[in-house]
Amino acid sequence: MRPTNVPRRRGLLATVLACGAAALLPIAHAQDPWPAKPVRIIVPFAPGGTTDILARAMAPELSRAFGQPFIVDNRAGAGGNVGADAVAKSAPDGYTLLMGTVGTHGINRALYAKLPFDPIRDFAPITLVAAVPNVMVMNTEKARTLGIASVQDFIRVAKSRPGQLNMASSGNGTSIHLAGELFKSMTGTYMTHFPYRGSGPALMDMVAGNMDVMFDNLPSSMAQIKAGKLKALALTSTERSAALPDIPTVEQAGGPALKGYEASSWFGLLAPAGTPADTVNRIQQEVAKALAAPAVKEKLLAQGAIPGGMRPADFARHIEAEHRKWAEVVKTSGAKVD
């Protein structure tokens, strides 16, 4: 005789199996291979500057490598702090990255009285993408009108017109801003600072003649220099650039007052702290491959950028060293942002 409780047992077994399968679904989903959806690269400045240029150079390379779109998302404001804070507070799942800079991760902690994030504790460094010198540029027509053909000419005119020359930057606390502040402190000159939300908008006003001088990242100014709309006076690095071999460094062109002057920039990818190490390492490896590819490497070098690709641990040490260096520069220059 068939047991009367068989259907009941079968129903109970089906319920248990269904519940077990449902419980396992989140675990299976959590173990989906990264990336299973598009990845955002937040650029903490407006379009058109070097940070944006480098992010847009890397995005298609990473899209090809991982089979998912890498989308550039510009979040400008507060010298890069708005975009950096957005990444610091994002989920550490590999789907939100930051194209950080020497400003967001080397300068700002010393420059700003308060930051909404910690540049070291709140991020997982991935890799250095590129290092670039800044270039001291003037509007070509203004330089001609004022009789400025060299750094020493500029110092002479600036001293004769304190506060009358306007200095543009990509934002408070950026290397572009601080390069100008260091120049002012070492030469005893004073220019009125106008911070923008990125190099792109600042360069537009430079070309239009609304601004007089800027210590811009070389890649973002290169096209306007070659077009003759901006006049390059000097590079802020310790050595000349192969992209502009005839342009001296600020130290070479400025005389004794500017001995030891150096204020270069760098750009690198970071993720929120806690992002899986495997994801961080995979991104670093693909960025290093892309930067070593002849087409990408030659393009960056032609713009004055030196390709990076260092491992995460090396990039972390680089960031810590930059904190120490720029804290001293900020102290020497006296620059502060509330």
One Martini backbone bead per residue (centre of mass of N, CA, C, O) as a GRO file, in nm:
protein
  338
    1MET     BB    1   0.097   0.035   0.022
    2ARG     BB    2   0.072   0.370  -0.020
    3PRO     BB    3   0.190   0.630   0.117
    4THR     BB    4   0.021   0.924   0.230
    5ASN     BB    5   0.300   1.120   0.269
    6VAL     BB    6   0.446   1.165  -0.008
    7PRO     BB    7   0.347   1.440  -0.123
    8ARG     BB    8   0.437   1.600   0.125
    9ARG     BB    9   0.742   1.535   0.095
   10ARG     BB   10   0.776   1.648  -0.188
   11GLY     BB   11   0.694   1.936  -0.119
   12LEU     BB   12   0.913   1.984   0.093
   13LEU     BB   13   1.157   1.932  -0.092
   14ALA     BB   14   1.093   2.157  -0.299
   15THR     BB   15   1.110   2.390  -0.100
   16VAL     BB   16   1.401   2.350  -0.008
   17LEU     BB   17   1.534   2.371  -0.289
   18ALA     BB   18   1.430   2.653  -0.355
   19CYS     BB   19   1.557   2.799  -0.116
   20GLY     BB   20   1.849   2.716  -0.174
   21ALA     BB   21   1.868   2.849  -0.454
   22ALA     BB   22   1.800   3.137  -0.358
   23ALA     BB   23   2.046   3.161  -0.160
   24LEU     BB   24   2.265   3.121  -0.398
   25LEU     BB   25   2.232   3.359  -0.594
   26PRO     BB   26   2.404   3.589  -0.459
   27ILE     BB   27   2.668   3.427  -0.468
   28ALA     BB   28   2.685   3.392  -0.772
   29HIS     BB   29   2.676   3.694  -0.836
   30ALA     BB   30   2.934   3.773  -0.667
   31GLN     BB   31   3.111   3.568  -0.871
   32ASP     BB   32   3.116   3.731  -1.100
   33PRO     BB   33   3.300   3.835  -1.345
   34TRP     BB   34   3.525   4.078  -1.390
   35PRO     BB   35   3.340   4.253  -1.598
   36ALA     BB   36   2.960   4.278  -1.612
   37LYS     BB   37   2.994   4.593  -1.663
   38PRO     BB   38   3.031   4.904  -1.678
   39VAL     BB   39   3.299   5.145  -1.646
   40ARG     BB   40   3.408   5.414  -1.448
   41ILE     BB   41   3.591   5.720  -1.523
   42ILE     BB   42   3.683   5.963  -1.313
   43VAL     BB   43   3.710   6.309  -1.388
   44PRO     BB   44   3.807   6.598  -1.183
   45PHE     BB   45   3.758   6.748  -1.467
   46ALA     BB   46   3.730   6.908  -1.736
   47PRO     BB   47   3.728   6.904  -2.049
   48GLY     BB   48   4.068   6.914  -2.224
   49GLY     BB   49   4.261   6.806  -2.035
   50THR     BB   50   4.499   6.585  -1.936
   51THR     BB   51   4.319   6.399  -1.769
   52ASP     BB   52   4.116   6.356  -2.001
   53ILE     BB   53   4.309   6.258  -2.222
   54LEU     BB   54   4.411   6.002  -2.069
   55ALA     BB   55   4.139   5.867  -2.018
   56ARG     BB   56   4.064   5.854  -2.330
   57ALA     BB   57   4.310   5.671  -2.398
   58MET     BB   58   4.236   5.424  -2.199
   59ALA     BB   59   3.939   5.333  -2.239
   60PRO     BB   60   3.958   5.166  -2.513
   61GLU     BB   61   4.173   4.967  -2.412
   62LEU     BB   62   3.998   4.847  -2.179
   63SER     BB   63   3.755   4.764  -2.346
   64ARG     BB   64   3.910   4.554  -2.519
   65ALA     BB   65   4.029   4.380  -2.284
   66PHE     BB   66   3.726   4.335  -2.119
   67GLY     BB   67   3.442   4.374  -2.286
   68GLN     BB   68   3.382   4.669  -2.163
   69PRO     BB   69   3.280   4.968  -2.094
   70PHE     BB   70   3.476   5.271  -2.062
   71ILE     BB   71   3.364   5.557  -1.886
   72VAL     BB   72   3.378   5.897  -1.904
   73ASP     BB   73   3.352   6.111  -1.599
   74ASN     BB   74   3.291   6.441  -1.538
   75ARG     BB   75   3.398   6.590  -1.203
   76ALA     BB   76   3.408   6.900  -1.124
   77GLY     BB   77   3.592   7.052  -0.852
   78ALA     BB   78   3.796   7.158  -0.607
   79GLY     BB   79   4.069   7.055  -0.739
   80GLY     BB   80   3.930   6.744  -0.763
   81ASN     BB   81   3.755   6.669  -0.499
   82VAL     BB   82   3.480   6.585  -0.607
   83GLY     BB   83   3.563   6.331  -0.770
   84ALA     BB   84   3.731   6.189  -0.550
   85ASP     BB   85   3.498   6.161  -0.344
   86ALA     BB   86   3.312   5.985  -0.519
   87VAL     BB   87   3.508   5.743  -0.519
   88ALA     BB   88   3.560   5.703  -0.214
   89LYS     BB   89   3.223   5.647  -0.187
   90SER     BB   90   3.237   5.399  -0.345
   91ALA     BB   91   3.216   5.096  -0.443
   92PRO     BB   92   3.453   4.814  -0.408
   93ASP     BB   93   3.400   4.672  -0.738
   94GLY     BB   94   3.545   4.813  -1.009
   95TYR     BB   95   3.318   5.042  -1.135
   96THR     BB   96   3.503   5.278  -0.994
   97LEU     BB   97   3.723   5.524  -1.114
   98LEU     BB   98   4.033   5.719  -1.097
   99MET     BB   99   4.186   6.011  -1.232
  100GLY     BB  100   4.448   6.098  -1.083
  101THR     BB  101   4.658   6.343  -0.917
  102VAL     BB  102   4.886   6.548  -0.775
  103GLY     BB  103   4.657   6.704  -0.644
  104THR     BB  104   4.465   6.483  -0.513
  105HIS     BB  105   4.751   6.293  -0.414
  106GLY     BB  106   4.982   6.538  -0.324
  107ILE     BB  107   4.859   6.837  -0.237
  108ASN     BB  108   4.570   6.885  -0.092
  109ARG     BB  109   4.632   6.804   0.205
  110ALA     BB  110   4.819   7.066   0.242
  111LEU     BB  111   4.624   7.298   0.121
  112TYR     BB  112   4.377   7.201   0.273
  113ALA     BB  113   4.207   7.220   0.565
  114LYS     BB  114   3.981   7.031   0.422
  115LEU     BB  115   3.882   6.690   0.361
  116PRO     BB  116   3.644   6.437   0.251
  117PHE     BB  117   3.921   6.278   0.219
  118ASP     BB  118   4.170   6.020   0.198
  119PRO     BB  119   4.428   5.972  -0.026
  120ILE     BB  120   4.516   5.691   0.112
  121ARG     BB  121   4.290   5.533   0.275
  122ASP     BB  122   4.049   5.563   0.028
  123PHE     BB  123   4.265   5.406  -0.164
  124ALA     BB  124   4.355   5.209  -0.460
  125PRO     BB  125   4.626   5.173  -0.620
  126ILE     BB  126   4.722   5.100  -0.957
  127THR     BB  127   4.852   5.336  -1.168
  128LEU     BB  128   5.073   5.495  -1.357
  129VAL     BB  129   5.027   5.670  -1.658
  130ALA     BB  130   5.163   5.974  -1.625
  131ALA     BB  131   5.423   6.211  -1.689
  132VAL     BB  132   5.445   6.578  -1.664
  133PRO     BB  133   5.512   6.875  -1.766
  134ASN     BB  134   5.503   7.198  -1.729
  135VAL     BB  135   5.393   7.510  -1.895
  136MET     BB  136   5.488   7.833  -1.966
  137VAL     BB  137   5.223   8.043  -2.071
  138MET     BB  138   5.119   8.273  -2.329
  139ASN     BB  139   4.971   8.502  -2.488
  140THR     BB  140   5.103   8.596  -2.777
  141GLU     BB  141   5.003   8.892  -2.806
  142LYS     BB  142   5.070   8.983  -2.517
  143ALA     BB  143   5.370   8.926  -2.528
  144ARG     BB  144   5.428   9.124  -2.757
  145THR     BB  145   5.312   9.383  -2.628
  146LEU     BB  146   5.504   9.345  -2.357
  147GLY     BB  147   5.791   9.224  -2.438
  148ILE     BB  148   5.777   8.895  -2.416
  149ALA     BB  149   6.044   8.625  -2.456
  150SER     BB  150   6.093   8.558  -2.144
  151VAL     BB  151   6.127   8.501  -1.815
  152GLN     BB  152   6.276   8.766  -1.747
  153ASP     BB  153   6.068   8.947  -1.880
  154PHE     BB  154   5.834   8.865  -1.702
  155ILE     BB  155   5.948   8.953  -1.430
  156ARG     BB  156   5.978   9.250  -1.502
  157VAL     BB  157   5.677   9.307  -1.565
  158ALA     BB  158   5.549   9.197  -1.301
  159LYS     BB  159   5.701   9.402  -1.112
  160SER     BB  160   5.572   9.659  -1.262
  161ARG     BB  161   5.270   9.486  -1.233
  162PRO     BB  162   5.118   9.431  -0.968
  163GLY     BB  163   4.829   9.230  -1.028
  164GLN     BB  164   4.783   9.273  -1.357
  165LEU     BB  165   4.837   8.983  -1.397
  166ASN     BB  166   4.682   8.687  -1.520
  167MET     BB  167   4.634   8.365  -1.357
  168ALA     BB  168   4.577   8.058  -1.469
  169SER     BB  169   4.381   7.759  -1.376
  170SER     BB  170   4.243   7.430  -1.300
  171GLY     BB  171   4.263   7.492  -0.988
  172ASN     BB  172   4.266   7.460  -0.672
  173GLY     BB  173   4.561   7.265  -0.599
  174THR     BB  174   4.698   7.236  -0.846
  175SER     BB  175   4.987   7.215  -1.020
  176ILE     BB  176   4.928   7.473  -1.178
  177HIS     BB  177   4.891   7.655  -0.937
  178LEU     BB  178   5.156   7.583  -0.772
  179ALA     BB  179   5.360   7.663  -0.987
  180GLY     BB  180   5.285   7.965  -0.967
  181GLU     BB  181   5.336   8.006  -0.662
  182LEU     BB  182   5.634   7.930  -0.670
  183PHE     BB  183   5.721   8.147  -0.868
  184LYS     BB  184   5.633   8.389  -0.696
  185SER     BB  185   5.806   8.327  -0.440
  186MET     BB  186   6.093   8.321  -0.596
  187THR     BB  187   6.048   8.624  -0.752
  188GLY     BB  188   5.849   8.843  -0.624
  189THR     BB  189   5.571   8.806  -0.753
  190TYR     BB  190   5.235   8.923  -0.880
  191MET     BB  191   4.943   8.736  -0.954
  192THR     BB  192   4.621   8.691  -1.051
  193HIS     BB  193   4.408   8.437  -0.953
  194PHE     BB  194   4.231   8.198  -1.181
  195PRO     BB  195   4.012   7.953  -1.122
  196TYR     BB  196   3.916   7.658  -1.272
  197ARG     BB  197   3.752   7.343  -1.401
  198GLY     BB  198   4.005   7.336  -1.589
  199SER     BB  199   4.205   7.355  -1.866
  200GLY     BB  200   4.007   7.403  -2.093
  201PRO     BB  201   3.873   7.676  -1.999
  202ALA     BB  202   4.142   7.827  -1.954
  203LEU     BB  203   4.248   7.809  -2.249
  204MET     BB  204   4.024   7.969  -2.381
  205ASP     BB  205   4.105   8.237  -2.231
  206MET     BB  206   4.392   8.248  -2.330
  207VAL     BB  207   4.333   8.262  -2.637
  208ALA     BB  208   4.130   8.517  -2.602
  209GLY     BB  209   4.292   8.717  -2.381
  210ASN     BB  210   4.188   8.699  -2.066
  211MET     BB  211   4.469   8.574  -2.018
  212ASP     BB  212   4.827   8.564  -1.955
  213VAL     BB  213   4.897   8.307  -1.760
  214MET     BB  214   5.030   7.958  -1.754
  215PHE     BB  215   5.091   7.627  -1.585
  216ASP     BB  216   5.062   7.391  -1.788
  217ASN     BB  217   5.003   7.104  -1.917
  218LEU     BB  218   5.151   7.008  -2.198
  219PRO     BB  219   4.936   6.840  -2.360
  220SER     BB  220   4.701   7.069  -2.352
  221SER     BB  221   4.900   7.299  -2.499
  222MET     BB  222   5.035   7.197  -2.762
  223ALA     BB  223   4.841   7.285  -2.992
  224GLN     BB  224   4.861   7.598  -2.928
  225ILE     BB  225   5.163   7.621  -2.967
  226LYS     BB  226   5.176   7.513  -3.264
  227ALA     BB  227   4.958   7.743  -3.358
  228GLY     BB  228   5.056   8.025  -3.201
  229LYS     BB  229   4.860   8.108  -2.946
  230LEU     BB  230   5.098   8.009  -2.769
  231LYS     BB  231   5.366   8.093  -2.548
  232ALA     BB  232   5.661   7.932  -2.471
  233LEU     BB  233   5.892   7.982  -2.202
  234ALA     BB  234   5.871   7.715  -2.003
  235LEU     BB  235   5.970   7.445  -1.802
  236THR     BB  236   5.907   7.273  -1.482
  237SER     BB  237   6.130   7.093  -1.518
  238THR     BB  238   6.465   6.965  -1.507
  239GLU     BB  239   6.403   6.895  -1.809
  240ARG     BB  240   6.376   6.871  -2.119
  241SER     BB  241   6.164   6.822  -2.400
  242ALA     BB  242   6.122   6.634  -2.685
  243ALA     BB  243   5.863   6.800  -2.779
  244LEU     BB  244   6.042   7.080  -2.672
  245PRO     BB  245   6.371   7.134  -2.720
  246ASP     BB  246   6.381   7.472  -2.725
  247ILE     BB  247   6.271   7.467  -2.434
  248PRO     BB  248   6.330   7.574  -2.139
  249THR     BB  249   6.371   7.585  -1.822
  250VAL     BB  250   6.310   7.771  -1.555
  251GLU     BB  251   6.594   7.749  -1.439
  252GLN     BB  252   6.749   7.826  -1.703
  253ALA     BB  253   6.576   8.109  -1.756
  254GLY     BB  254   6.567   8.258  -1.447
  255GLY     BB  255   6.802   8.220  -1.278
  256PRO     BB  256   6.890   8.230  -0.946
  257ALA     BB  257   6.590   8.253  -0.831
  258LEU     BB  258   6.524   7.951  -0.990
  259LYS     BB  259   6.682   7.759  -0.832
  260GLY     BB  260   6.521   7.441  -0.812
  261TYR     BB  261   6.292   7.446  -0.995
  262GLU     BB  262   5.991   7.225  -0.949
  263ALA     BB  263   5.659   7.128  -1.126
  264SER     BB  264   5.529   6.849  -1.179
  265SER     BB  265   5.321   6.591  -1.324
  266TRP     BB  266   5.057   6.343  -1.249
  267PHE     BB  267   4.886   6.028  -1.354
  268GLY     BB  268   4.627   5.805  -1.207
  269LEU     BB  269   4.491   5.504  -1.110
  270LEU     BB  270   4.200   5.454  -0.898
  271ALA     BB  271   4.041   5.302  -0.616
  272PRO     BB  272   3.860   5.200  -0.386
  273ALA     BB  273   3.885   5.094  -0.095
  274GLY     BB  274   3.867   4.729  -0.119
  275THR     BB  275   3.942   4.647  -0.378
  276PRO     BB  276   4.018   4.389  -0.541
  277ALA     BB  277   4.332   4.280  -0.618
  278ASP     BB  278   4.270   4.141  -0.886
  279THR     BB  279   4.149   4.387  -1.025
  280VAL     BB  280   4.385   4.579  -0.993
  281ASN     BB  281   4.596   4.401  -1.143
  282ARG     BB  282   4.450   4.380  -1.416
  283ILE     BB  283   4.450   4.679  -1.484
  284GLN     BB  284   4.753   4.730  -1.471
  285GLN     BB  285   4.834   4.530  -1.695
  286GLU     BB  286   4.670   4.669  -1.926
  287VAL     BB  287   4.795   4.949  -1.907
  288ALA     BB  288   5.088   4.861  -1.957
  289LYS     BB  289   5.035   4.748  -2.238
  290ALA     BB  290   4.925   5.005  -2.368
  291LEU     BB  291   5.182   5.189  -2.304
  292ALA     BB  292   5.376   4.988  -2.480
  293ALA     BB  293   5.239   5.057  -2.724
  294PRO     BB  294   5.345   5.232  -2.988
  295ALA     BB  295   5.099   5.417  -3.046
  296VAL     BB  296   5.060   5.524  -2.756
  297LYS     BB  297   5.347   5.608  -2.681
  298GLU     BB  298   5.394   5.813  -2.916
  299LYS     BB  299   5.158   6.000  -2.851
  300LEU     BB  300   5.250   6.086  -2.567
  301LEU     BB  301   5.535   6.190  -2.637
  302ALA     BB  302   5.432   6.413  -2.840
  303GLN     BB  303   5.281   6.559  -2.581
  304GLY     BB  304   5.494   6.521  -2.321
  305ALA     BB  305   5.451   6.232  -2.218
  306ILE     BB  306   5.528   5.982  -1.966
  307PRO     BB  307   5.495   5.667  -1.947
  308GLY     BB  308   5.388   5.418  -1.740
  309GLY     BB  309   5.286   5.113  -1.529
  310MET     BB  310   5.307   5.064  -1.246
  311ARG     BB  311   5.271   4.908  -0.970
  312PRO     BB  312   5.076   4.939  -0.699
  313ALA     BB  313   5.303   4.954  -0.480
  314ASP     BB  314   5.469   5.174  -0.628
  315PHE     BB  315   5.243   5.386  -0.640
  316ALA     BB  316   5.205   5.415  -0.336
  317ARG     BB  317   5.492   5.522  -0.283
  318HIS     BB  318   5.471   5.767  -0.467
  319ILE     BB  319   5.244   5.911  -0.317
  320GLU     BB  320   5.388   5.941  -0.044
  321ALA     BB  321   5.625   6.111  -0.158
  322GLU     BB  322   5.446   6.344  -0.268
  323HIS     BB  323   5.339   6.441  -0.002
  324ARG     BB  324   5.608   6.532   0.116
  325LYS     BB  325   5.696   6.727  -0.106
  326TRP     BB  326   5.433   6.918  -0.122
  327ALA     BB  327   5.428   7.012   0.170
  328GLU     BB  328   5.687   7.180   0.136
  329VAL     BB  329   5.592   7.361  -0.098
  330VAL     BB  330   5.350   7.484   0.045
  331LYS     BB  331   5.509   7.606   0.278
  332THR     BB  332   5.701   7.785   0.108
  333SER     BB  333   5.470   7.941  -0.059
  334GLY     BB  334   5.191   7.980   0.125
  335ALA     BB  335   4.971   7.811   0.023
  336LYS     BB  336   4.600   7.838   0.049
  337VAL     BB  337   4.285   7.653   0.115
  338ASP     BB  338   3.952   7.661   0.251
   0.00000   0.00000   0.00000
